[in-house]
Coordinates of C-alpha atoms and ligand atoms in Angstrom, one line a residue:
M4 CA -1.7 -0.6 19.6
P5 CA -5.0 1.0 18.8
D6 CA -7.1 -0.7 16.1
T7 CA -8.5 2.6 14.6
V8 CA -6.6 5.5 13.1
T9 CA -7.4 9.1 13.0
S10 CA -5.9 11.7 10.8
S11 CA -4.0 13.4 13.6
N12 CA -0.6 14.9 12.8
E13 CA 1.2 11.8 14.1
A14 CA -0.8 9.0 12.5
P15 CA 0.6 7.0 9.6
L16 CA -0.7 8.3 6.3
Y17 CA -0.5 7.3 2.6
A18 CA -0.9 9.6 -0.3
A19 CA -1.5 8.7 -4.0
D20 CA -1.0 10.9 -7.0
I21 CA -3.5 9.7 -9.6
G22 CA -2.8 10.8 -13.2
G23 CA -4.4 9.6 -16.4
S24 CA -1.3 7.5 -17.2
F25 CA 0.3 6.6 -13.9
M26 CA -0.5 6.4 -10.2
R27 CA 2.1 6.8 -7.5
L28 CA 1.8 5.8 -3.8
A29 CA 3.9 7.3 -1.0
A30 CA 4.1 7.2 2.8
C31 CA 3.9 10.6 4.3
A32 CA 5.7 11.6 7.5
P33 CA 4.3 14.2 9.9
D34 CA 6.9 16.7 8.8
G35 CA 5.6 16.5 5.2
S36 CA 8.5 14.3 3.8
L37 CA 7.5 11.5 1.5
T38 CA 8.8 8.0 1.0
P39 CA 7.9 6.8 -2.6
L40 CA 6.5 3.3 -2.4
A41 CA 5.1 2.3 -5.8
K42 CA 4.3 3.5 -9.3
Q43 CA 2.1 1.8 -11.9
P44 CA -0.1 2.4 -14.9
T45 CA -3.6 3.8 -14.0
P46 CA -6.5 1.6 -15.0
A47 CA -8.3 4.9 -16.0
R48 CA -11.3 3.4 -17.6
D49 CA -12.4 0.6 -15.4
W50 CA -13.6 1.3 -11.8
P51 CA -13.3 -2.2 -10.3
Q52 CA -9.7 -2.4 -11.7
F53 CA -8.9 1.1 -10.5
A54 CA -10.1 0.3 -6.9
D55 CA -8.4 -3.1 -6.9
A56 CA -5.1 -1.5 -8.1
L57 CA -5.2 1.0 -5.2
A58 CA -6.0 -1.8 -2.7
A59 CA -3.2 -4.0 -4.0
M60 CA -0.7 -1.1 -3.9
L61 CA -1.6 -0.4 -0.3
A62 CA -1.6 -4.1 0.7
A63 CA 1.8 -4.5 -0.7
H64 CA 3.3 -1.7 1.3
A65 CA 1.3 -1.7 4.6
H66 CA 3.2 -3.4 7.4
L67 CA 1.5 -6.1 9.2
D68 CA 0.1 -4.0 12.0
T69 CA -3.4 -2.9 12.3
V70 CA -2.6 0.8 12.3
R71 CA -1.0 0.8 8.9
Q72 CA -3.5 -1.5 7.4
R73 CA -6.1 1.2 8.1
A74 CA -4.0 4.3 7.7
P75 CA -5.8 7.1 5.8
L76 CA -5.3 7.6 2.1
A77 CA -5.0 11.1 0.6
L78 CA -5.5 11.4 -3.2
S79 CA -4.3 14.0 -5.6
I80 CA -6.5 13.6 -8.6
A81 CA -6.2 14.8 -12.2
G82 CA -9.8 15.9 -12.1
L83 CA -12.4 18.1 -10.3
I84 CA -14.1 17.1 -7.0
D85 CA -17.4 18.9 -6.2
P86 CA -17.0 19.9 -2.5
L87 CA -20.7 19.7 -2.0
D88 CA -21.2 16.0 -2.7
G89 CA -17.6 14.8 -3.4
V90 CA -18.6 13.7 -6.9
A91 CA -15.6 13.6 -9.3
F92 CA -15.2 14.7 -12.9
S93 CA -12.1 13.8 -14.9
A94 CA -11.5 13.7 -18.7
N95 CA -8.3 11.8 -18.0
L96 CA -9.8 9.3 -15.5
P97 CA -13.2 8.4 -17.0
C98 CA -13.8 5.6 -14.4
I99 CA -14.0 8.1 -11.5
T100 CA -16.4 10.6 -13.3
G101 CA -19.8 10.7 -11.6
R102 CA -18.6 8.8 -8.5
A103 CA -18.4 10.0 -4.9
L104 CA -14.8 9.1 -5.1
A105 CA -13.5 9.4 -1.5
S106 CA -16.6 7.7 0.1
E107 CA -16.7 4.9 -2.4
L108 CA -13.0 4.2 -2.0
A109 CA -13.3 4.5 1.8
A110 CA -15.8 1.6 1.8
R111 CA -13.7 -0.4 -0.6
L112 CA -10.4 0.2 1.1
D113 CA -11.7 0.1 4.7
R114 CA -10.0 3.4 5.7
A115 CA -10.6 7.1 5.6
V116 CA -10.0 8.5 2.1
Y117 CA -9.5 12.2 1.2
A118 CA -9.4 13.5 -2.4
A119 CA -8.7 16.8 -4.1
N120 CA -7.8 18.2 -7.5
D121 CA -4.1 18.0 -8.2
A122 CA -3.7 21.8 -8.8
D123 CA -5.4 22.4 -5.5
C124 CA -3.1 19.9 -3.7
L125 CA -0.1 21.7 -5.2
A126 CA -1.4 25.0 -4.0
L127 CA -1.8 23.6 -0.5
A128 CA 1.7 22.2 -0.6
E129 CA 3.2 25.5 -1.7
A130 CA 1.2 27.4 1.0
V131 CA 2.0 25.1 3.9
S132 CA 5.6 23.9 3.2
G133 CA 6.7 25.5 -0.1
A134 CA 7.4 28.9 -1.6
G135 CA 4.2 30.4 -0.2
A136 CA 4.9 29.4 3.4
G137 CA 4.3 32.4 5.8
H138 CA 1.9 34.1 3.4
R139 CA -1.8 34.4 4.4
V140 CA -3.2 34.2 0.8
V141 CA -1.3 32.1 -1.7
F142 CA -2.3 31.7 -5.4
S143 CA -0.7 28.8 -7.1
A144 CA -0.5 29.2 -10.9
V145 CA 0.2 26.0 -12.8
L146 CA 1.9 26.7 -16.1
G147 CA 2.4 23.3 -17.5
T148 CA 1.1 21.9 -20.8
G149 CA -1.9 24.1 -20.1
V150 CA -2.9 26.5 -17.3
G151 CA -4.5 25.8 -14.0
G152 CA -4.3 27.0 -10.4
G153 CA -5.4 26.9 -6.8
L154 CA -6.0 29.2 -3.9
V155 CA -5.2 28.9 -0.2
A156 CA -6.1 31.3 2.5
D157 CA -4.9 31.1 6.1
G158 CA -3.4 27.6 5.4
R159 CA -6.8 26.3 4.1
L160 CA -7.6 25.3 0.6
I161 CA -10.5 27.3 -0.9
R162 CA -12.5 24.7 -2.8
G163 CA -15.5 26.9 -3.8
A164 CA -18.5 26.2 -6.0
G165 CA -18.0 23.1 -8.2
G166 CA -14.4 22.7 -7.0
V167 CA -13.1 25.1 -9.7
T168 CA -11.6 27.8 -7.5
G169 CA -8.3 29.0 -9.0
E170 CA -9.1 27.8 -12.5
W171 CA -8.0 31.1 -14.1
G172 CA -7.0 29.2 -17.3
H173 CA -10.5 29.3 -18.7
G174 CA -12.8 32.2 -19.7
P175 CA -12.7 34.7 -22.6
I176 CA -10.2 37.0 -20.9
V177 CA -7.0 37.2 -23.0
N178 CA -6.3 40.5 -24.6
T179 CA -6.4 40.6 -28.4
Q180 CA -3.4 42.8 -28.9
C181 CA -0.3 44.0 -27.2
T182 CA 2.4 46.5 -27.8
I183 CA 6.0 45.4 -27.8
D184 CA 8.8 48.0 -28.4
G185 CA 6.3 50.4 -30.0
E186 CA 4.8 47.8 -32.3
T187 CA 1.2 46.7 -31.8
L188 CA 0.6 43.0 -32.5
A189 CA -2.8 41.4 -32.9
V190 CA -3.4 38.0 -31.3
P191 CA -6.7 36.2 -32.0
R192 CA -8.9 34.7 -29.4
F193 CA -7.8 31.1 -30.0
A194 CA -10.4 28.3 -29.6
C195 CA -10.0 26.4 -26.3
G196 CA -10.8 22.8 -25.5
C197 CA -13.3 23.9 -22.9
G198 CA -15.6 25.3 -25.7
Q199 CA -14.8 29.0 -25.2
T200 CA -12.3 31.2 -27.0
G201 CA -9.6 33.5 -25.7
C202 CA -8.8 31.4 -22.6
V203 CA -5.4 31.9 -20.9
D204 CA -5.1 28.1 -21.4
T205 CA -4.7 28.7 -25.1
I206 CA -1.6 30.8 -24.8
G207 CA -0.3 30.5 -21.2
G208 CA 1.3 27.0 -21.0
A209 CA 3.8 25.1 -23.1
R210 CA 1.3 24.4 -25.9
G211 CA 0.2 28.1 -25.7
I212 CA 3.8 29.3 -26.2
E213 CA 4.1 27.1 -29.3
R214 CA 0.7 28.4 -30.6
L215 CA 1.8 32.0 -30.1
H216 CA 5.1 31.3 -31.9
A217 CA 3.4 29.7 -34.8
H218 CA 0.9 32.6 -35.1
L219 CA 3.6 35.3 -34.9
H220 CA 6.3 33.6 -37.0
G221 CA 4.6 30.9 -39.0
A222 CA 7.1 28.4 -37.5
T223 CA 6.4 25.2 -35.6
K224 CA 8.8 24.8 -32.7
S225 CA 8.6 23.0 -29.3
S226 CA 8.3 25.2 -26.2
H227 CA 11.6 23.8 -25.1
A228 CA 13.3 24.9 -28.4
I229 CA 11.6 28.4 -28.1
L230 CA 12.9 28.9 -24.6
E231 CA 16.3 27.7 -25.5
A232 CA 16.4 30.1 -28.5
W233 CA 15.2 32.9 -26.3
Q234 CA 18.0 32.3 -23.9
Q235 CA 20.5 32.5 -26.8
G236 CA 19.1 35.9 -27.8
D237 CA 17.0 34.7 -30.8
A238 CA 14.8 37.6 -32.0
A239 CA 11.7 35.6 -33.0
A240 CA 11.7 33.6 -29.7
T241 CA 12.2 36.8 -27.8
R242 CA 9.2 38.4 -29.5
T243 CA 7.0 35.3 -28.8
L244 CA 7.9 35.3 -25.1
D245 CA 7.4 39.1 -24.9
V246 CA 3.9 38.7 -26.2
W247 CA 3.3 35.7 -23.9
R248 CA 4.4 37.8 -20.9
E249 CA 2.1 40.7 -21.8
L250 CA -0.9 38.5 -22.4
V251 CA -0.5 36.3 -19.3
A252 CA 0.4 39.2 -17.0
D253 CA -3.0 40.9 -17.5
P254 CA -5.2 38.1 -16.2
L255 CA -2.7 37.1 -13.5
A256 CA -2.6 40.7 -12.2
A257 CA -6.4 40.5 -12.0
V258 CA -6.2 37.3 -10.1
V259 CA -3.8 38.9 -7.6
N260 CA -6.1 41.9 -7.1
V261 CA -9.2 39.7 -6.7
T262 CA -7.7 37.2 -4.3
G263 CA -5.4 39.5 -2.3
A264 CA -2.6 36.9 -2.8
S265 CA 0.8 38.2 -1.5
V266 CA 2.6 35.6 -3.4
V267 CA 1.9 33.6 -6.6
T268 CA 3.8 30.4 -6.7
V269 CA 4.3 28.9 -10.2
G270 CA 4.1 25.2 -10.8
G271 CA 4.2 23.0 -13.9
G272 CA 7.0 22.7 -16.4
L273 CA 7.5 26.4 -17.1
A274 CA 8.3 26.9 -13.4
S275 CA 11.7 25.5 -14.2
A276 CA 12.4 28.4 -16.6
G277 CA 13.4 30.8 -13.8
A278 CA 14.3 33.7 -16.1
L279 CA 10.9 33.5 -17.8
I280 CA 9.1 33.6 -14.4
E281 CA 11.2 36.7 -13.5
K282 CA 10.0 38.3 -16.7
L283 CA 6.4 37.5 -15.8
D284 CA 6.9 38.7 -12.2
L285 CA 8.0 42.2 -13.3
A286 CA 5.1 42.5 -15.7
V287 CA 2.5 41.4 -13.1
R288 CA 4.0 43.7 -10.4
A289 CA 3.7 46.6 -12.9
R290 CA -0.1 45.9 -13.2
V291 CA -1.3 45.1 -9.7
L292 CA -2.8 47.8 -7.5
I293 CA -0.4 47.3 -4.6
R294 CA 3.1 48.1 -5.6
R295 CA 5.7 45.6 -4.3
E296 CA 9.5 45.8 -4.2
Q297 CA 9.8 42.1 -3.6
P298 CA 9.1 39.4 -6.1
L299 CA 5.4 38.5 -6.3
V300 CA 5.4 35.7 -8.9
V301 CA 8.0 33.1 -7.9
P302 CA 8.8 29.5 -8.9
G303 CA 7.2 27.1 -6.6
R304 CA 9.2 24.6 -4.5
Y305 CA 7.5 21.5 -5.8
R306 CA 7.8 19.9 -9.2
D307 CA 6.7 16.2 -9.0
E308 CA 5.9 15.9 -5.3
G309 CA 3.4 18.8 -4.9
G310 CA 0.3 16.7 -5.4
L311 CA 1.3 14.0 -2.9
T312 CA 2.5 16.6 -0.4
G313 CA -0.6 18.7 -0.6
A314 CA -3.0 15.7 -0.5
A315 CA -1.2 14.7 2.8
W316 CA -1.6 18.2 4.3
L317 CA -5.3 18.1 3.3
A318 CA -5.8 14.8 5.1
R319 CA -3.9 15.9 8.2
Q320 CA -6.1 19.1 8.4
S321 CA -9.4 17.1 8.0
Ligands
LIG13 ZN1 -10.9 27.3 -22.0

């Protein structure tokens, strides 16, 4: 048995999904399948506790052979990683902000450590083994609580300056009006948590749908209730989601034109609303330069396991 481990395709590998509330550990097989091993609260504010918690999770599940004791660890992080110096920034994980995350953990855990943004990991998972498999350029649009994304070309994650590639959710790019059934509706540039106004993030995710509904109808409803009402033919909910489709389709069509993506895989909670994604797909296909007969915007394959799966692919490619 060798006493060192490389990240070859056959070597044992662990992946961890690190969120602001919970961290999960899984063992990753060469075919991409996962075996969940542990889940526990994330010590998000204390670096020594954070590193100790990861070490303890690994120690509890590594078998007593040298290979697994030093098997690489791939991290999917709720935060940004600067590809130049590996320094992390995360609002949800304050203890990793400003740290060269992978190299500091590699020294602490005595193994190779790889780390990437969770939306980037999801993009890689969709491109390699998900709904984007077989496409050269895959854009992964995350429509969850807010809006994020990631870009993969020729099976490789494009990390780009500052690690923000694919972050189409921020920037003053949302239209301020749209026409539905001959009626022109004004929509303000809502203020965004990033400090700008008019970001896709303010209207594109679950909170955005709720914000649009409140603006259009003066009613506070959960995104779940709005989607349910829409599926039952409710006129107000239909109007809200028509406006949502128009405003989100514009910037997403621009993303498709700029990246050359031949598929947009949708992740996050709204990906479960298949009929909504079909609506968005038709609107985006009507706007992109290359006309397509086949669906372009499709629900992704991964819901909860995309981060772990993509982190594992990243480590195996490294
Ligand atoms: Zn923003």
